[in-house]
Amino acid sequence: MFDAKRATLAGMQPIAFAALGVITVLSVVLFVLGRRFMHAYYAKHHAMPPMTWMFHNTGDPDLEPSRRMALGLLPIYLIALVLYLFRP
C-alpha cells in the first residue's frame, strides 16, 4: 500500500534532505563557475573551451580560479549525489 507519510519531505531522512540541499546549491555554483570560465576562455581564445575544461590546467592565471574552484567542489557534489541516490 502507498504510505502518504513516506512520500512527504517530513518522511525523508535528514542525511538525504541535507544531500539534496547540497546538490541543489552546488548545481547552481558549478553552473555559474562554468559560465564564468567559458566567457573568460572565449574572450581570450575566441573559441569554446574543451569539454574537459575542468580537468586540464590552462596555465592562464585569469582562468584558473574558476576552474580550480569547480574542480574542488566536484567531489563534494558527487558524494552528495551518491548519498541521495542510494539512501536506504
Backbone as a chain_set.jsonl record, in Angstrom:
{"seq": "MFDAKRATLAGMQPIAFAALGVITVLSVVLFVLGRRFMHAYYAKHHAMPPMTWMFHNTGDPDLEPSRRMALGLLPIYLIALVLYLFRP", "coords": {"N": [[0.82, -1.18, 0.0], [0.314, 2.333, -0.454], [2.11, 4.653, 1.368], [1.429, 7.635, 2.721], [2.856, 9.292, 4.445], [5.549, 8.633, 4.087], [5.968, 9.644, 1.58], [6.27, 12.333, 1.755], [8.258, 15.307, 2.468], [8.749, 15.332, 5.169], [9.005, 12.692, 5.843], [11.425, 12.099, 4.87], [14.805, 11.113, 5.267], [17.179, 12.791, 7.38], [19.847, 12.948, 6.397], [19.53, 12.497, 3.68], [17.959, 14.661, 3.005], [19.717, 16.787, 3.571], [21.738, 16.146, 1.743], [20.356, 16.516, -0.654], [19.955, 19.275, -0.536], [22.638, 20.154, -0.669], [23.292, 19.215, -3.225], [21.567, 20.758, -4.779], [22.432, 23.428, -4.271], [25.155, 23.278, -5.05], [24.846, 22.6, -7.719], [23.95, 24.967, -8.876], [26.136, 26.63, -8.249], [28.25, 25.332, -9.615], [27.309, 25.646, -12.205], [27.421, 28.444, -12.491], [30.198, 28.886, -12.154], [31.146, 27.445, -14.36], [30.044, 28.909, -16.487], [31.317, 31.351, -16.066], [33.989, 30.619, -16.504], [33.777, 29.784, -19.185], [33.054, 32.167, -20.538], [35.293, 33.807, -20.014], [37.306, 32.263, -21.198], [36.466, 32.224, -23.853], [36.653, 34.941, -24.453], [39.399, 35.287, -24.449], [40.46, 33.349, -26.253], [38.755, 33.143, -28.412], [37.243, 30.908, -29.008], [35.342, 27.995, -28.12], [35.721, 26.475, -24.904], [37.435, 23.334, -24.243], [35.599, 20.247, -23.735], [36.493, 18.999, -21.48], [37.284, 20.932, -19.665], [37.463, 21.363, -16.94], [39.301, 19.593, -15.956], [41.827, 20.011, -16.942], [44.769, 21.886, -16.749], [44.993, 25.273, -17.54], [46.992, 27.108, -17.517], [46.689, 29.79, -17.472], [46.456, 32.577, -15.474], [44.116, 34.067, -15.14], [42.011, 32.391, -15.754], [42.238, 30.198, -14.107], [41.236, 30.378, -11.322], [38.362, 29.955, -11.429], [38.247, 27.44, -12.631], [39.679, 25.807, -10.823], [38.152, 26.081, -8.488], [35.708, 24.937, -9.297], [36.598, 22.34, -9.828], [37.409, 21.58, -7.286], [34.974, 21.555, -5.912], [33.578, 19.56, -7.16], [34.01, 16.786, -6.187], [32.614, 16.912, -3.72], [30.045, 17.419, -4.602], [29.548, 15.044, -6.049], [29.7, 13.103, -4.004], [27.545, 13.879, -2.395], [25.514, 13.431, -4.236], [25.626, 10.633, -4.553], [25.014, 9.862, -1.923], [22.381, 10.78, -1.787], [21.065, 9.41, -3.897], [21.413, 6.695, -3.261], [20.202, 6.273, -0.825], [18.899, 4.636, 2.106]], "CA": [[0.0, 0.0, 0.0], [1.004, 3.619, -0.514], [2.192, 5.327, 2.656], [1.489, 9.069, 2.428], [3.873, 9.946, 5.266], [6.862, 8.4, 3.488], [6.036, 10.377, 0.324], [6.473, 13.756, 2.025], [9.595, 15.709, 2.91], [8.875, 15.005, 6.586], [9.42, 11.304, 5.926], [12.756, 11.978, 4.288], [15.872, 11.06, 6.266], [17.931, 14.065, 7.428], [21.031, 12.906, 5.54], [19.068, 12.636, 2.299], [17.5, 16.043, 2.856], [20.926, 17.615, 3.503], [22.403, 15.839, 0.472], [19.587, 17.173, -1.706], [20.28, 20.695, -0.449], [23.998, 20.332, -1.185], [23.223, 19.009, -4.673], [20.894, 21.916, -5.367], [23.304, 24.606, -4.193], [26.35, 23.073, -5.86], [24.469, 22.632, -9.131], [23.939, 26.376, -9.273], [27.504, 27.144, -8.155], [29.027, 24.772, -10.726], [26.823, 26.287, -13.419], [27.974, 29.804, -12.528], [31.64, 28.782, -12.391], [31.327, 27.018, -15.743], [29.762, 30.044, -17.38], [32.385, 32.335, -15.882], [35.163, 30.088, -17.202], [33.519, 29.782, -20.616], [33.106, 33.535, -21.055], [36.676, 34.274, -19.971], [38.065, 31.497, -22.185], [36.061, 32.696, -25.175], [37.192, 36.291, -24.642], [40.839, 35.201, -24.703], [40.837, 32.448, -27.341], [37.732, 33.2, -29.47], [36.8, 29.54, -29.263], [34.738, 27.368, -26.951], [36.684, 25.654, -24.165], [37.22, 21.901, -24.434], [34.599, 19.662, -22.841], [37.17, 18.583, -20.249], [37.898, 22.157, -19.171], [37.656, 21.324, -15.502], [40.331, 18.627, -15.592], [43.113, 20.342, -17.553], [45.33, 23.178, -16.376], [45.078, 26.18, -18.687], [48.2, 27.903, -17.411], [46.302, 31.204, -17.502], [46.04, 32.953, -14.111], [42.758, 34.622, -15.128], [41.044, 31.308, -15.892], [42.452, 29.146, -13.115], [40.387, 30.359, -10.109], [37.065, 29.329, -11.694], [38.473, 26.021, -12.915], [40.079, 25.109, -9.595], [37.016, 26.053, -7.567], [34.779, 23.935, -9.807], [37.203, 21.021, -9.642], [37.389, 21.301, -5.853], [33.597, 21.304, -5.471], [33.026, 18.388, -7.848], [33.894, 15.597, -5.328], [31.551, 17.127, -2.737], [28.8, 17.247, -5.362], [29.372, 13.626, -6.369], [29.411, 12.376, -2.766], [26.159, 14.203, -2.025], [24.64, 12.753, -5.197], [25.601, 9.208, -4.192], [24.251, 9.743, -0.67], [20.951, 10.985, -2.056], [20.513, 8.374, -4.77], [21.475, 5.365, -2.653], [19.729, 6.322, 0.572], [18.104, 3.432, 2.437]], "C": [[0.872, 1.255, 0.0], [0.959, 4.286, 0.846], [2.41, 6.812, 2.41], [2.579, 9.765, 3.237], [5.261, 9.785, 4.65], [7.033, 9.19, 2.189], [6.298, 11.871, 0.537], [7.912, 14.034, 2.417], [9.813, 15.363, 4.376], [9.342, 13.566, 6.771], [10.814, 11.064, 5.392], [13.81, 11.975, 5.399], [16.671, 12.355, 6.237], [19.15, 14.07, 6.513], [20.642, 13.077, 4.073], [18.605, 14.059, 2.029], [18.689, 16.991, 2.734], [21.659, 17.394, 2.183], [21.681, 16.513, -0.688], [19.839, 18.687, -1.704], [21.661, 20.995, -1.003], [24.008, 20.195, -2.702], [22.616, 20.234, -5.355], [21.81, 23.14, -5.398], [24.518, 24.436, -5.099], [26.04, 23.007, -7.355], [24.492, 24.064, -9.653], [25.358, 26.946, -9.275], [28.357, 26.618, -9.313], [28.585, 25.37, -12.063], [27.428, 27.687, -13.573], [29.47, 29.772, -12.815], [31.941, 28.352, -13.822], [31.074, 28.139, -16.729], [30.849, 31.107, -17.283], [33.649, 31.894, -16.636], [34.964, 30.174, -18.713], [33.621, 31.186, -21.208], [34.531, 34.084, -21.066], [37.531, 33.555, -21.015], [37.747, 31.987, -23.596], [36.62, 34.092, -25.464], [38.683, 36.248, -24.983], [41.182, 34.437, -25.974], [39.874, 32.475, -28.537], [37.343, 31.809, -29.945], [36.178, 29.003, -27.98], [35.789, 26.543, -26.224], [36.426, 24.169, -24.435], [36.217, 21.357, -23.408], [35.202, 19.242, -21.499], [37.86, 19.767, -19.575], [38.245, 22.089, -17.694], [38.888, 20.503, -15.103], [41.713, 18.945, -16.151], [43.53, 21.759, -17.179], [45.465, 24.05, -17.628], [46.374, 26.972, -18.68], [47.932, 29.397, -17.412], [45.807, 31.61, -16.113], [44.64, 33.566, -14.038], [41.692, 33.523, -15.159], [41.104, 30.301, -14.748], [41.548, 29.214, -11.883], [39.031, 29.681, -10.319], [37.217, 27.829, -11.899], [38.802, 25.254, -11.641], [38.935, 25.033, -8.58], [36.007, 24.993, -8.002], [35.319, 22.529, -9.582], [37.22, 20.632, -8.167], [36.006, 20.966, -5.328], [33.007, 20.038, -6.073], [32.973, 17.141, -6.957], [32.797, 15.726, -4.275], [30.193, 16.902, -3.396], [28.523, 15.766, -5.616], [29.064, 12.794, -5.131], [27.977, 12.633, -2.318], [25.173, 13.513, -2.964], [24.517, 11.271, -4.878], [24.808, 9.005, -2.904], [22.753, 9.886, -0.908], [20.356, 9.836, -2.868], [20.453, 7.004, -4.123], [21.101, 5.388, -1.181], [18.882, 5.082, 0.854], [16.627, 3.726, 2.472]], "O": [[2.032, 1.218, 0.412], [-0.118, 4.465, 1.415], [3.476, 7.206, 1.936], [3.169, 10.735, 2.761], [6.064, 10.717, 4.692], [8.165, 9.382, 1.745], [6.525, 12.594, -0.433], [8.689, 13.113, 2.667], [10.948, 15.123, 4.788], [10.009, 13.257, 7.758], [11.326, 9.947, 5.456], [13.714, 12.744, 6.356], [16.826, 12.957, 5.175], [19.458, 15.099, 5.91], [21.354, 13.734, 3.313], [18.835, 14.597, 0.946], [18.682, 17.895, 1.898], [22.145, 18.347, 1.574], [22.322, 17.024, -1.606], [19.926, 19.302, -2.767], [21.843, 21.976, -1.724], [24.664, 20.977, -3.39], [23.107, 20.684, -6.391], [21.943, 23.802, -6.427], [24.872, 25.354, -5.837], [26.9, 23.331, -8.173], [24.995, 24.33, -10.745], [25.738, 27.664, -10.2], [29.104, 27.381, -9.925], [29.411, 25.574, -12.952], [27.886, 28.06, -14.653], [29.959, 30.551, -13.633], [32.891, 28.845, -14.43], [31.814, 28.297, -17.7], [31.253, 31.691, -18.289], [34.291, 32.696, -17.315], [35.869, 30.585, -19.439], [34.215, 31.367, -22.271], [34.932, 34.751, -22.019], [38.387, 34.174, -21.646], [38.642, 32.146, -24.427], [37.013, 34.384, -26.594], [39.168, 37.094, -25.734], [42.095, 34.829, -26.701], [40.169, 31.878, -29.573], [37.142, 31.575, -31.137], [36.457, 29.499, -26.888], [36.665, 25.965, -26.867], [35.317, 23.793, -24.815], [36.022, 21.946, -22.346], [34.49, 19.143, -20.5], [38.922, 19.6, -18.975], [39.22, 22.697, -17.252], [39.447, 20.706, -14.026], [42.673, 18.228, -15.868], [42.746, 22.703, -17.281], [45.989, 23.606, -18.65], [46.81, 27.456, -19.724], [48.872, 30.19, -17.359], [44.831, 31.042, -15.622], [44.037, 33.578, -12.965], [40.591, 33.714, -14.642], [40.115, 29.627, -14.461], [41.116, 28.158, -11.422], [38.597, 28.907, -9.466], [36.412, 27.041, -11.402], [38.263, 24.172, -11.407], [38.778, 24.023, -7.894], [35.507, 24.235, -7.171], [34.576, 21.63, -9.189], [37.059, 19.456, -7.842], [35.875, 20.175, -4.395], [32.034, 19.5, -5.546], [31.943, 16.468, -6.966], [32.118, 14.745, -3.97], [29.306, 16.274, -2.818], [27.403, 15.293, -5.423], [28.25, 11.872, -5.196], [27.275, 11.707, -1.91], [24.113, 13.061, -2.53], [23.42, 10.714, -4.929], [24.013, 8.07, -2.809], [21.952, 9.183, -0.291], [19.269, 9.348, -2.558], [19.54, 6.227, -4.403], [21.626, 4.607, -0.387], [18.231, 4.546, -0.043], [15.825, 2.829, 2.734]]}, "num_chains": 1, "name": "protein.A"}
